């Protein structure tokens, strides 16, 4: 099943009548988990972590069995990088949502589906159009959440057979062809604008040879010109995977920009006390449930401590500063922070290779107040 805002609404309004609902977010991204055993192993360790949760909810046992056999069964991951799954045998609920983006692994038993990550993905999703052009053909494809939602083409054939003509005729034909090609480029620009009016795409990728693209950019409406995020040159007849790769490249660029903006915002907010840029302050804000958006570097790992009594997390143990209990050592404090933030329905943004975030120490947050 594909993600849509309607699907989120349906799940939010689903009447579970107080039954147990198991929500699972599983990252199945082929870039991170090459073999299926790799993400299946992750799922096993999620179940181990959730041991006490499961013990407290014996009704969820059958749901977990059903989810387990789903995770063990073969999955086509060519377009799927994340799975969101909601199961309640009692309430007759079984929804598997295939996502074109990776997710944070998360498992929770509750009485309602946990929709936070789906909402974040939906909110962050922006439409991307590709305008691919040569002198005869122009194609516009609009993508949303990794899927093609529209594809249109214009074709303006150029006259051929100039070799058997004399000089004058050949020059004349060349001029004529240039005029036709220009008309074609204008038509393609118009098609991109028409589809912009229809779909309001946020980003545009332009593909074509340098001379055609230069001519095209002169013809593009200024409001879509501002949306150009990437320039490339793949042939019009390229297979769909090639187009998809171009979209992925654009997405990476868009993501990097949005991460930079978020860091800037956190830095600004830090000056007025609602932005946080250290692990110590993040831990404090987390225990006070004040975090709205948590930003973490993918490569950030650090051992630490967790309080089994009040779930407080700390860099240093062994005594909990909140309740005075003995804390337990944890291998990766940052993963614990992410899991706790997910339980609190915070928005999580993970960044890889963000020099700005690494400069801040790998973790930062925006606070609710
Ligand atoms: Zn404690």
Coordinates of C-alpha atoms and ligand atoms in Angstrom, one line a residue:
X1 CA 0.0 0.0 0.0
X2 CA 1.2 3.5 -0.9
X3 CA 1.5 6.4 1.5
X4 CA -0.9 9.2 1.1
X5 CA -2.4 11.8 3.4
X6 CA -5.7 10.0 3.1
X7 CA -4.2 6.8 4.4
X8 CA -2.8 8.6 7.4
X9 CA -6.3 10.1 8.1
X10 CA -7.9 6.6 7.7
X11 CA -5.4 5.1 10.2
X12 CA -5.8 8.0 12.6
X13 CA -9.6 7.6 12.5
X14 CA -9.5 3.9 12.7
X15 CA -11.7 2.8 15.6
X16 CA -9.5 0.2 17.5
X17 CA -12.1 0.1 20.3
X18 CA -9.3 0.1 22.8
X19 CA -7.7 -3.1 21.4
X20 CA -4.0 -3.6 21.3
X21 CA -2.3 -2.2 18.2
X22 CA 1.3 -3.1 17.2
X23 CA 3.1 -0.5 15.1
X24 CA 6.4 -1.4 13.4
X25 CA 8.7 0.8 11.4
X26 CA 11.3 -1.2 9.7
X27 CA 14.2 0.2 7.7
X28 CA 14.7 -2.2 4.7
X29 CA 16.9 0.2 2.7
X30 CA 19.1 -1.8 0.3
X31 CA 21.9 0.7 0.7
X32 CA 22.1 -0.1 4.4
X33 CA 20.8 -3.6 4.5
X34 CA 22.2 -5.5 1.5
X35 CA 20.8 -8.9 2.3
X36 CA 17.3 -9.5 3.7
X37 CA 18.9 -11.3 6.8
X38 CA 20.5 -7.9 7.7
X39 CA 17.2 -6.1 8.3
X40 CA 15.6 -9.3 9.7
X41 CA 18.4 -9.4 12.3
X42 CA 17.5 -5.7 13.2
X43 CA 13.9 -6.8 13.7
X44 CA 15.0 -9.6 16.0
X45 CA 16.9 -7.2 18.2
X46 CA 14.0 -4.8 18.2
X47 CA 11.8 -7.6 19.6
X48 CA 14.5 -8.3 22.2
X49 CA 14.6 -4.6 23.2
X50 CA 10.8 -4.6 23.5
X51 CA 10.7 -7.7 25.7
X52 CA 9.2 -6.0 28.8
X53 CA 6.6 -4.2 26.5
X54 CA 5.6 -7.5 25.0
X55 CA 5.4 -9.2 28.4
X56 CA 3.0 -6.4 29.6
X57 CA 0.8 -6.9 26.5
X58 CA 0.1 -10.7 26.1
X59 CA -2.7 -9.9 23.7
X60 CA -0.2 -8.6 21.2
X61 CA 1.5 -12.0 20.9
X62 CA -0.5 -13.2 17.9
X63 CA 0.1 -9.8 16.2
X64 CA 3.8 -10.1 16.7
X65 CA 3.8 -13.7 15.2
X66 CA 1.9 -12.4 12.2
X67 CA 4.4 -9.5 11.8
X68 CA 7.3 -11.9 12.3
X69 CA 6.3 -14.1 9.4
X70 CA 5.8 -11.0 7.3
X71 CA 9.3 -9.8 8.0
X72 CA 10.7 -13.3 7.2
X73 CA 8.9 -13.5 3.9
X74 CA 10.6 -12.3 0.7
X75 CA 10.2 -8.6 -0.1
X76 CA 10.7 -6.8 -3.4
X77 CA 12.9 -3.9 -2.3
X78 CA 13.6 -2.3 -5.7
X79 CA 11.4 0.7 -4.9
X80 CA 10.9 0.2 -1.1
X81 CA 13.3 1.5 1.5
X82 CA 11.1 1.5 4.5
X83 CA 8.1 -0.4 5.9
X84 CA 5.4 0.9 8.2
X85 CA 3.2 -1.8 9.6
X86 CA 0.1 -1.7 11.8
X87 CA -1.5 -4.8 13.2
X88 CA -4.4 -5.5 15.5
X89 CA -6.0 -8.9 15.2
X90 CA -8.7 -7.9 17.7
X91 CA -9.7 -4.8 15.8
X92 CA -9.2 -6.5 12.4
X93 CA -6.4 -4.2 11.4
X94 CA -3.5 -5.1 9.1
X95 CA -1.9 -2.4 7.1
X96 CA 1.5 -2.6 5.4
X97 CA 2.7 0.7 4.0
X98 CA 5.6 0.6 1.6
X99 CA 7.8 3.7 1.7
X100 CA 10.3 5.0 -0.9
X101 CA 12.4 6.5 2.0
X102 CA 14.2 4.8 4.8
X103 CA 12.6 5.0 8.3
X104 CA 13.9 4.8 11.9
X105 CA 13.5 1.3 13.2
X106 CA 10.7 1.5 15.8
X107 CA 8.4 -0.9 17.6
X108 CA 5.6 0.0 19.9
X109 CA 2.5 -1.7 21.4
X110 CA -0.3 0.7 22.1
X111 CA -4.0 1.1 21.6
X112 CA -3.7 3.3 18.5
X113 CA -1.4 3.2 15.5
X114 CA 1.8 5.2 15.9
X115 CA 1.7 7.5 12.9
X116 CA 4.4 10.1 13.7
X117 CA 7.0 8.9 11.1
X118 CA 4.3 8.5 8.4
X119 CA 3.2 12.1 9.0
X120 CA 6.8 13.4 8.9
X121 CA 7.4 11.6 5.6
X122 CA 4.2 13.0 4.1
X123 CA 5.0 16.5 5.3
X124 CA 8.5 16.4 4.0
X125 CA 7.5 14.9 0.6
X126 CA 7.9 17.4 -2.2
X127 CA 7.0 16.8 -5.9
X128 CA 9.9 16.7 -8.3
X129 CA 9.5 17.1 -12.1
X130 CA 12.1 16.1 -14.7
X131 CA 12.1 18.0 -18.0
X132 CA 14.2 16.0 -20.4
X133 CA 14.6 17.4 -23.8
X134 CA 16.4 17.1 -27.2
X135 CA 15.7 18.9 -30.5
X136 CA 12.7 16.8 -31.3
X137 CA 11.4 15.4 -28.1
X138 CA 10.5 16.8 -24.8
X139 CA 9.3 14.8 -21.8
X140 CA 8.0 15.9 -18.4
X141 CA 7.6 13.4 -15.6
X142 CA 6.3 14.3 -12.2
X143 CA 7.3 12.2 -9.2
X144 CA 5.8 12.2 -5.8
X145 CA 7.1 9.9 -3.0
X146 CA 9.2 8.1 -5.5
X147 CA 6.3 7.3 -7.8
X148 CA 5.5 8.7 -11.2
X149 CA 2.2 10.6 -11.0
X150 CA 2.3 12.1 -14.5
X151 CA 4.3 11.7 -17.6
X152 CA 3.7 13.7 -20.9
X153 CA 5.7 14.1 -24.0
X154 CA 5.9 16.5 -27.0
X155 CA 7.3 15.3 -30.3
X156 CA 8.2 17.7 -33.1
X157 CA 9.9 15.9 -35.9
X158 CA 12.7 17.6 -37.8
X159 CA 13.1 17.2 -41.6
X160 CA 15.8 14.9 -42.7
X161 CA 17.9 14.1 -45.8
X162 CA 20.0 17.2 -46.1
X163 CA 23.1 15.4 -47.5
X164 CA 21.7 15.2 -51.1
X165 CA 20.9 18.9 -51.2
X166 CA 23.0 21.7 -52.7
X167 CA 24.7 24.4 -50.5
X168 CA 21.9 26.9 -50.7
X169 CA 19.2 24.4 -50.0
X170 CA 21.2 22.9 -47.1
X171 CA 21.7 26.3 -45.5
X172 CA 18.0 27.1 -45.9
X173 CA 17.1 23.7 -44.4
X174 CA 19.5 24.3 -41.5
X175 CA 17.8 27.7 -40.7
X176 CA 14.4 26.1 -41.0
X177 CA 15.4 23.3 -38.6
X178 CA 16.7 25.8 -36.1
X179 CA 13.3 27.6 -36.2
X180 CA 11.5 24.3 -35.8
X181 CA 13.8 23.2 -32.9
X182 CA 13.2 26.5 -31.2
X183 CA 9.4 26.2 -31.5
X184 CA 9.8 22.7 -30.0
X185 CA 11.8 24.0 -27.1
X186 CA 9.1 26.6 -26.4
X187 CA 6.4 23.9 -26.5
X188 CA 8.4 21.8 -24.0
X189 CA 8.8 24.7 -21.7
X190 CA 5.1 25.3 -21.9
X191 CA 4.4 21.7 -21.1
X192 CA 6.5 22.0 -18.0
X193 CA 4.6 25.1 -17.0
X194 CA 1.2 23.5 -17.6
X195 CA 2.1 20.6 -15.4
X196 CA 3.4 23.0 -12.8
X197 CA 0.0 24.7 -12.7
X198 CA -1.6 21.3 -12.4
X199 CA 0.7 19.7 -9.8
X200 CA 2.6 22.6 -8.2
X201 CA 5.8 20.7 -8.1
X202 CA 8.4 22.1 -5.8
X203 CA 11.6 21.1 -7.7
X204 CA 12.6 20.8 -11.3
X205 CA 15.4 18.7 -12.9
X206 CA 16.5 19.7 -16.3
X207 CA 18.1 17.2 -18.6
X208 CA 19.5 17.7 -22.1
X209 CA 22.6 18.8 -24.0
X210 CA 24.2 22.1 -23.0
X211 CA 23.0 24.1 -26.0
X212 CA 19.4 22.8 -25.9
X213 CA 19.3 23.4 -22.1
X214 CA 20.7 26.9 -22.5
X215 CA 17.9 27.7 -25.0
X216 CA 15.3 26.1 -22.9
X217 CA 16.2 28.0 -19.8
X218 CA 15.5 31.3 -21.7
X219 CA 12.0 30.0 -22.4
X220 CA 11.1 28.7 -19.0
X221 CA 8.6 30.7 -16.9
X222 CA 10.5 32.4 -14.1
X223 CA 8.5 30.7 -11.4
X224 CA 9.6 27.3 -12.5
X225 CA 13.1 28.4 -13.4
X226 CA 13.5 29.2 -9.7
X227 CA 12.8 25.6 -8.9
X228 CA 15.6 24.1 -10.9
X229 CA 17.5 21.9 -8.5
X230 CA 19.7 19.8 -10.8
X231 CA 20.9 19.8 -14.4
X232 CA 21.8 16.5 -16.1
X233 CA 22.0 14.9 -19.5
X234 CA 20.3 11.5 -19.9
X235 CA 18.9 10.5 -23.2
X236 CA 15.1 10.9 -23.7
X237 CA 14.7 7.1 -24.2
X238 CA 16.6 6.2 -21.0
X239 CA 15.1 3.4 -19.0
X240 CA 12.8 4.4 -16.1
X241 CA 15.5 3.4 -13.6
X242 CA 17.7 6.1 -15.1
X243 CA 15.0 8.7 -14.5
X244 CA 14.5 7.4 -11.0
X245 CA 18.2 7.7 -10.2
X246 CA 18.0 11.3 -11.3
X247 CA 15.2 11.9 -8.9
X248 CA 17.2 10.2 -6.1
X249 CA 20.1 12.5 -6.9
X250 CA 17.8 15.5 -6.7
X251 CA 16.3 14.3 -3.4
X252 CA 19.8 14.0 -1.9
X253 CA 20.5 17.6 -2.9
X254 CA 17.2 18.8 -1.6
X255 CA 17.7 16.9 1.7
X256 CA 21.2 18.4 2.2
X257 CA 19.7 21.9 1.7
X258 CA 16.9 21.3 4.2
X259 CA 19.4 19.9 6.7
X260 CA 21.5 23.1 6.4
X261 CA 18.4 25.2 6.9
X262 CA 17.4 23.2 10.0
X263 CA 20.8 23.6 11.5
X264 CA 20.7 27.3 10.9
X265 CA 17.3 27.4 12.6
X266 CA 18.5 25.4 15.6
X267 CA 21.5 27.8 15.9
X268 CA 19.2 30.8 15.8
X269 CA 16.8 29.3 18.3
X270 CA 19.7 28.3 20.6
X271 CA 20.3 32.1 21.1
X272 CA 16.8 32.4 22.6
X273 CA 16.8 29.1 24.5
X274 CA 14.6 26.9 22.3
X275 CA 17.4 25.3 20.3
X276 CA 19.9 22.8 21.6
X277 CA 23.3 21.9 20.3
X278 CA 24.9 19.5 22.8
X279 CA 24.3 16.0 23.8
X280 CA 24.1 17.0 27.5
X281 CA 21.3 19.5 26.9
X282 CA 19.6 17.1 24.5
X283 CA 19.4 14.5 27.3
X284 CA 18.1 17.1 29.7
X285 CA 15.4 18.3 27.3
X286 CA 14.4 14.7 26.4
X287 CA 13.8 13.8 30.1
X288 CA 11.7 16.9 30.4
X289 CA 9.8 15.9 27.2
X290 CA 10.5 19.3 25.5
X291 CA 11.9 18.1 22.2
X292 CA 10.0 18.8 19.0
X293 CA 12.6 17.9 16.4
X294 CA 15.7 15.9 17.0
X295 CA 18.5 16.0 14.5
X296 CA 21.2 13.3 14.7
X297 CA 24.2 12.4 12.6
X298 CA 23.9 8.8 11.3
X299 CA 27.4 8.0 12.3
X300 CA 27.1 9.3 15.9
X301 CA 27.5 6.5 18.4
X302 CA 28.4 6.6 22.1
X303 CA 28.1 4.4 25.1
X304 CA 26.1 5.7 28.0
X305 CA 23.6 4.9 30.8
X306 CA 19.9 4.3 31.0
X307 CA 17.7 4.3 34.1
X308 CA 15.4 1.2 34.1
X309 CA 13.2 3.0 36.6
X310 CA 12.4 6.3 35.0
X311 CA 14.0 5.8 31.5
X312 CA 16.3 8.8 32.1
X313 CA 19.4 8.7 29.8
X314 CA 22.8 10.0 30.7
X315 CA 26.4 10.1 29.5
X316 CA 27.7 9.3 33.0
X317 CA 26.4 6.7 35.5
X318 CA 25.8 4.8 37.6
X319 CA 23.3 6.8 39.7
X320 CA 20.2 8.3 38.0
X321 CA 20.2 12.1 38.6
X322 CA 16.4 12.1 38.3
X323 CA 15.2 9.3 40.6
X324 CA 18.4 8.1 42.3
X325 CA 18.1 4.5 41.0
X326 CA 21.0 2.4 39.7
X327 CA 21.4 2.9 35.9
X328 CA 22.3 0.3 33.4
X329 CA 25.1 0.6 30.8
X330 CA 24.0 0.9 27.2
X331 CA 26.2 0.3 24.2
X332 CA 24.7 3.1 22.1
X333 CA 23.3 6.0 24.0
X334 CA 22.4 7.8 20.7
X335 CA 20.1 4.9 19.6
X336 CA 18.4 5.1 23.0
X337 CA 17.9 8.8 22.6
X338 CA 16.3 8.2 19.1
X339 CA 14.0 5.5 20.5
X340 CA 12.9 7.6 23.5
X341 CA 12.3 10.6 21.1
X342 CA 10.1 8.3 18.9
X343 CA 8.2 7.2 22.0
X344 CA 7.6 10.9 22.7
X345 CA 6.4 11.4 19.1
X346 CA 9.2 13.8 18.3
X347 CA 10.2 14.4 14.7
X348 CA 13.5 12.8 13.9
X349 CA 15.9 14.0 11.2
X350 CA 19.0 11.9 10.6
X351 CA 21.7 13.3 8.5
X352 CA 24.7 11.6 6.9
X353 CA 27.8 13.5 6.0
X354 CA 26.6 16.8 7.4
X355 CA 29.7 18.7 8.2
X356 CA 27.6 21.4 10.0
X357 CA 26.0 18.9 12.3
X358 CA 29.3 17.1 13.0
X359 CA 30.7 20.5 13.9
X360 CA 28.0 20.9 16.5
X361 CA 28.9 17.4 17.9
X362 CA 26.5 15.2 15.9
X363 CA 23.3 16.0 17.8
X364 CA 21.0 19.0 18.0
X365 CA 17.3 19.7 18.7
X366 CA 14.5 22.2 18.4
X367 CA 12.4 22.5 21.5
X368 CA 8.6 22.8 21.9
X369 CA 9.0 25.7 24.4
Ligands
LIG1 ZN1 15.8 7.3 37.0

